[in-house]
CSV table of C-alpha atoms in Angstrom, one decimal:
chain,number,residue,atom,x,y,z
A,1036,UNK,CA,-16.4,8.4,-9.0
A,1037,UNK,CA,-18.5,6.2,-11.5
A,1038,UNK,CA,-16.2,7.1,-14.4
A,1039,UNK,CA,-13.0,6.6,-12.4
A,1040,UNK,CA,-9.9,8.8,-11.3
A,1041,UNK,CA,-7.9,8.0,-14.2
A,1042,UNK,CA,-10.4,9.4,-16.9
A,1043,UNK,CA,-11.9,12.0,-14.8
A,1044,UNK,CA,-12.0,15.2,-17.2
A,1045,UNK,CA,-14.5,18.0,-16.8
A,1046,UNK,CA,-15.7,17.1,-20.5
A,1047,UNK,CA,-16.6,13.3,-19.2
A,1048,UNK,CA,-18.5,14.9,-16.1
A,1049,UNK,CA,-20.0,17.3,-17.8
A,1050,UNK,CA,-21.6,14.6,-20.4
A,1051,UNK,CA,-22.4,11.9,-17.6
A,1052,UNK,CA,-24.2,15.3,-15.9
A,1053,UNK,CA,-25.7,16.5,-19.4
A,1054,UNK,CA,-24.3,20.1,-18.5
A,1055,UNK,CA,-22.1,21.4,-20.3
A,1056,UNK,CA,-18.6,22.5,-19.3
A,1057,UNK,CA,-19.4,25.8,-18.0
A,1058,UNK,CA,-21.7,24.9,-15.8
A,1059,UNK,CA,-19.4,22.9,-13.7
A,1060,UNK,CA,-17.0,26.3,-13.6
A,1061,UNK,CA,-19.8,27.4,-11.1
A,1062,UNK,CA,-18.6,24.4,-8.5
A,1063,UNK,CA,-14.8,24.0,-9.3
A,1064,UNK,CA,-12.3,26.2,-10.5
A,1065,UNK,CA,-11.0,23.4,-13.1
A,1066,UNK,CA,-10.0,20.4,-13.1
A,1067,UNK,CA,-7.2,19.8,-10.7
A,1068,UNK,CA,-9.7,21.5,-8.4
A,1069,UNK,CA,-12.2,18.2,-9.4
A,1070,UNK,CA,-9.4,15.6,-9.3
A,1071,UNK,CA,-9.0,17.3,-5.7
A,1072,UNK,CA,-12.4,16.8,-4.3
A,1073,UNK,CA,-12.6,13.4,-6.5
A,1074,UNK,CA,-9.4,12.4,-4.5
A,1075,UNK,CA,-11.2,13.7,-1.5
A,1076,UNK,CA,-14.1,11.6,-1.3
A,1077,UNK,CA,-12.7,8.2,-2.6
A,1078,UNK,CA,-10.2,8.2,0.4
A,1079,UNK,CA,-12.8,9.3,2.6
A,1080,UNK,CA,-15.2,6.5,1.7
A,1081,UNK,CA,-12.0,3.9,2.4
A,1082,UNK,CA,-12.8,2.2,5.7
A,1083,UNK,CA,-10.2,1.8,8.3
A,1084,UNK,CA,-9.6,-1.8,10.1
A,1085,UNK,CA,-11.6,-2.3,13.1
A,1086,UNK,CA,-10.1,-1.8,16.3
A,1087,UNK,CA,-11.2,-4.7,18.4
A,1088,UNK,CA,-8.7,-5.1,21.0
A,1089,UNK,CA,-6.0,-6.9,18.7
A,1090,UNK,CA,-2.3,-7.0,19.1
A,1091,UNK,CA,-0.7,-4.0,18.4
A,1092,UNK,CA,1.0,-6.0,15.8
A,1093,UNK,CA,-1.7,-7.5,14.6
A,1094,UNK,CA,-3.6,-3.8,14.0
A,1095,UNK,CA,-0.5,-3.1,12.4
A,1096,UNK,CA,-0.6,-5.8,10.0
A,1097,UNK,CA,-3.9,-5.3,9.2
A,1098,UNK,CA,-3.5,-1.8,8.4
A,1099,UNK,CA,-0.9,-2.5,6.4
A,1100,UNK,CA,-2.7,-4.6,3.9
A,1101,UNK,CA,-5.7,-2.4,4.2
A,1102,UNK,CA,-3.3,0.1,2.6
A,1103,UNK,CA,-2.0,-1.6,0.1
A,1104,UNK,CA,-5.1,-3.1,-1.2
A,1105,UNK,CA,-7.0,-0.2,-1.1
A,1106,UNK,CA,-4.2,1.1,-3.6
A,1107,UNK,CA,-3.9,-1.7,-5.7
A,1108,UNK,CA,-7.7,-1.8,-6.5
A,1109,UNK,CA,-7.2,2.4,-7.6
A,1110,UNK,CA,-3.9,2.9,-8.4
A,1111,UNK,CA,-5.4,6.6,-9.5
A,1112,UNK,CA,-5.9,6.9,-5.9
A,1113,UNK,CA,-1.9,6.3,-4.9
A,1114,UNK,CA,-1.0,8.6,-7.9
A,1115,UNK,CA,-3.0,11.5,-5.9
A,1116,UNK,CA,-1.6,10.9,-2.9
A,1117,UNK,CA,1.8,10.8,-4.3
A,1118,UNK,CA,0.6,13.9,-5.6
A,1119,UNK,CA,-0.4,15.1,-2.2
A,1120,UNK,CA,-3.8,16.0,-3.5
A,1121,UNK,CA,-5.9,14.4,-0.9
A,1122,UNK,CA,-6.2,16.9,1.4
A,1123,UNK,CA,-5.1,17.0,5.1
A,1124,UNK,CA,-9.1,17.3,6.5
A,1125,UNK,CA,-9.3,13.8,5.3
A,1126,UNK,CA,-6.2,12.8,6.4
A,1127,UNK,CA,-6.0,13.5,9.5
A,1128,UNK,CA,-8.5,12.1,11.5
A,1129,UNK,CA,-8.0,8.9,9.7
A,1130,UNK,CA,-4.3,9.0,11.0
A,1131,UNK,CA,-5.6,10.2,14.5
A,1132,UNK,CA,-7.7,6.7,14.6
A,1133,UNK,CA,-4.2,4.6,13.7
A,1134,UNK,CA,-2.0,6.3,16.4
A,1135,UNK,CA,-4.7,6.0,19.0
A,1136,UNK,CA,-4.8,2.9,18.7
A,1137,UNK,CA,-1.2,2.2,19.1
A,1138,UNK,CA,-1.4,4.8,22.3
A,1139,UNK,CA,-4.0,2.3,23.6
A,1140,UNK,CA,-1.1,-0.1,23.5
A,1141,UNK,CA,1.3,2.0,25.0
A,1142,UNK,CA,2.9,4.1,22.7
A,1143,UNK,CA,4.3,6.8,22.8
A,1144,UNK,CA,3.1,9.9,20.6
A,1145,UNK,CA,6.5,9.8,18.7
A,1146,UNK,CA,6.6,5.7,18.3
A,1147,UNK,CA,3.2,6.0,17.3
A,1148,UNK,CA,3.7,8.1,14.5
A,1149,UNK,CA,7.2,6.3,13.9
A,1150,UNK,CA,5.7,2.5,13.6
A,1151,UNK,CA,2.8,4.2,11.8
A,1152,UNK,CA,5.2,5.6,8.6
A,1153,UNK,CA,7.7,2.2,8.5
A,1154,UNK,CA,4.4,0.0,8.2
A,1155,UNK,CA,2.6,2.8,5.3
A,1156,UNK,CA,6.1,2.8,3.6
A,1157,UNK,CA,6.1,-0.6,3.6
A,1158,UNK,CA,2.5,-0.6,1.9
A,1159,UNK,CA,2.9,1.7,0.0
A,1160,UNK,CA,6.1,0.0,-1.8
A,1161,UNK,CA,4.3,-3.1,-2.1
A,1162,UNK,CA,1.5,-1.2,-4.0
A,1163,UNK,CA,3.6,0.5,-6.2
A,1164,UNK,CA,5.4,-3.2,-7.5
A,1165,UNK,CA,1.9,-5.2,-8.0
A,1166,UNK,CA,0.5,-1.8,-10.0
A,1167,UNK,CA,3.9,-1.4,-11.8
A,1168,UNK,CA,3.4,-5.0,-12.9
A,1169,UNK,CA,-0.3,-4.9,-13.6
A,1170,UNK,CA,0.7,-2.2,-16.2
A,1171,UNK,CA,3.8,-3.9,-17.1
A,1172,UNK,CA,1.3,-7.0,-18.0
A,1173,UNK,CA,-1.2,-4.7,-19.7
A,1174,UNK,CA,1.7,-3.6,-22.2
A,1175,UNK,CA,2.6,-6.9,-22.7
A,1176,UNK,CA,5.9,-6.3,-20.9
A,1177,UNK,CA,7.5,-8.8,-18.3
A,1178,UNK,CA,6.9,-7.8,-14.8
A,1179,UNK,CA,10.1,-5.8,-13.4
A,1180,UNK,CA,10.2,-8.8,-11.0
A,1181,UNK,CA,10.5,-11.6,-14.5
A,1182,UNK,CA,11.9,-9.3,-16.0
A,1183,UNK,CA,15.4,-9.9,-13.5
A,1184,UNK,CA,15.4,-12.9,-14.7
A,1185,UNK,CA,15.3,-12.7,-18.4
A,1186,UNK,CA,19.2,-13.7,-18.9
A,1187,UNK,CA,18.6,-15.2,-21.9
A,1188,UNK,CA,20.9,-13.2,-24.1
A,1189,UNK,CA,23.6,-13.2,-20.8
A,1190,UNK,CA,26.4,-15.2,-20.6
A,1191,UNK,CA,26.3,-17.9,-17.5
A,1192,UNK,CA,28.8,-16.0,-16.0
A,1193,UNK,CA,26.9,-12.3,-16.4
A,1194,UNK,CA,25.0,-10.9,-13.6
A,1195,UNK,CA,25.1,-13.7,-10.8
A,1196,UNK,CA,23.2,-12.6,-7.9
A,1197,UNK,CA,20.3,-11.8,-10.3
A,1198,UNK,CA,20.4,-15.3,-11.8
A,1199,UNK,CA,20.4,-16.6,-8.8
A,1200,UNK,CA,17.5,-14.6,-7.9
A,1201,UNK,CA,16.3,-15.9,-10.7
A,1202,UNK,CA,16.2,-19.4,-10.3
A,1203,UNK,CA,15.3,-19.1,-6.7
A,1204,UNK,CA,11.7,-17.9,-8.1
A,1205,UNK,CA,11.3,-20.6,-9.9
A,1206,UNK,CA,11.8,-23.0,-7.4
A,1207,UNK,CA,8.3,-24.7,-6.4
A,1208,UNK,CA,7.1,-23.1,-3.4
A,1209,UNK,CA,8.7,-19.7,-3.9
A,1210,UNK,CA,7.1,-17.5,-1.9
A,1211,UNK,CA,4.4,-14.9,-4.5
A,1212,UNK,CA,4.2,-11.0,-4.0
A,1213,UNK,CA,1.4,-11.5,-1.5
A,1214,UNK,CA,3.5,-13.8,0.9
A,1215,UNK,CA,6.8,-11.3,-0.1
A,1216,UNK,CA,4.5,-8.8,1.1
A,1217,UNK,CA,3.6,-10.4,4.5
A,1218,UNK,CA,7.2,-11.4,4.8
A,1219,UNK,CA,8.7,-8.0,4.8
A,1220,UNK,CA,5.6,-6.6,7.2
A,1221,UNK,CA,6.6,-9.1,9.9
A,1222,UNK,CA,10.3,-8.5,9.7
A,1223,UNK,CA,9.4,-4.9,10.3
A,1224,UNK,CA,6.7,-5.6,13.1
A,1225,UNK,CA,9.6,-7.6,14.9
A,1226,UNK,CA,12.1,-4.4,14.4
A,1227,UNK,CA,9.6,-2.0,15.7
A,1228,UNK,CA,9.2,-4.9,18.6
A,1229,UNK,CA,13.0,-5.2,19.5
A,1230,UNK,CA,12.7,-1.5,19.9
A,1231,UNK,CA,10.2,-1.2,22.0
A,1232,UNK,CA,11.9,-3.6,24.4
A,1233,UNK,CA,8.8,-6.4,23.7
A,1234,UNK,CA,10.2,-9.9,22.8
A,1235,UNK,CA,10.4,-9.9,18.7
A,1236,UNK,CA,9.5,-13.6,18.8
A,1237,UNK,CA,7.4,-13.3,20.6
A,1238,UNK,CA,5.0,-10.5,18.5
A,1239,UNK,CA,5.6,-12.7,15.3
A,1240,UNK,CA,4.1,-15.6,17.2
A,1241,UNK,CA,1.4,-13.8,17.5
A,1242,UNK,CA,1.2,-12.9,13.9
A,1243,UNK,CA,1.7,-16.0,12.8
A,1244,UNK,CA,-1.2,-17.5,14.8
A,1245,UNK,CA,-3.4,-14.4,13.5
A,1246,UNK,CA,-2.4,-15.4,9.6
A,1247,UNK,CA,-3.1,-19.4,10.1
A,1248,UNK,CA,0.7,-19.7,10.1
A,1249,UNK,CA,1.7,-21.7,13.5
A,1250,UNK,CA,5.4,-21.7,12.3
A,1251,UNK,CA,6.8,-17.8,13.7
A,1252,UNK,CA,9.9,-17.1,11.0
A,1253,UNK,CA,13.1,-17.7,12.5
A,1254,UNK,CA,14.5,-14.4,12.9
């Protein structure tokens, strides 16, 4: 864990150890076997969002950006579970703390487990932009989301929905990836309410009391 998912070869443990190489072959079977167990115990040590009563929605939301921070600060960490390295003993009882929760709210088993992989997609994409960005930047590249709007060599008349995508971002008071991010969670939060049968403006009046956002979107 100290020298970090995205370096982690036997050769660097074994030296931040002073072993040597064999020696670890007596507690893993290679390295995939480490990045396994490294995988392992960084999402174990993640800590879920308390449940203290909140909203359904609001636990929703919460876990949600749990989610995608956690990812954003290791991206290593989504490339192993993209990977499906982090095994299901881990997993699972973390998963069995989100859908009780949403039981306690009334549930069912199957909307549960439904609400719970819109609201993880939803993370998860979010994640996946603000690292592919981060490395973007790294490389000196635009962001893929600047990027759109590099027309420069484009005639005015070339690609008009992405100019005007464009110059809507840089209109003062564009909304950033963070408030994009929020944005979408909501719309999805009042999709899973409308199904549920609970008033969907309701739900993102609550939300947008919980974020310091008295205005609910109009939806």
């Amino acid at each position: 864990m100290e020298i970090g998912l995205r370096d982690l070869t036997l050769k660097a443990v074994a030296e931040r150890l002073d072993v040597s190489v064999a020696a670890l072959y007596h507690h893993v079977s290679g390295k995939d076997d480490l990045l396994r167990l490294a995988a392992d115990s960084s999402a174990g040590r993640l800590r879920l969002p308390a449940d203290t009563g909140q909203h359904w929605a609001v636990w929703l939301l919460e876990w949600a950006t749990y989610t995608r921070d956690a990812f954003v600060a290791d991206p290593a960490l989504l490339d192993h579970f993209v990977d499906a390295d982090i095994s299901a003993e881990v997993m699972a009882p973390r998963i069995e703390v989100i859908l009780a929760a949403l039981a306690r709210h009334g549930f069912t088993a199957a909307q549960a487990r439904e609400a719970y992989e819109l609201v993880s997609a939803q993370a998860i994409g979010s994640a996946v932009a603000a690292i592919r960005d981060d490395r973007a930047s790294q490389r000196g590249d635009l962001p893929a989301r600047a990027a759109l709007g590099s027309l420069a060599r484009r005639r005015p008349d070339e690609l008009p929905v992405i100019r005007a995508l464009s110059d809507a971002d840089d209109t003062p008071g564009a909304p950033e990836a963070d408030d994009a991010f929020v944005h979408g969670l909501r719309t999805v939060l009042a999709g899973l309410a409308l199904h549920r049968g609970d008033d969907p403006r309701a739900v993102d009046a609550v939300l947008a009391e919980h974020l310091g956002r008295p205005d609910a979107d109009d939806r």
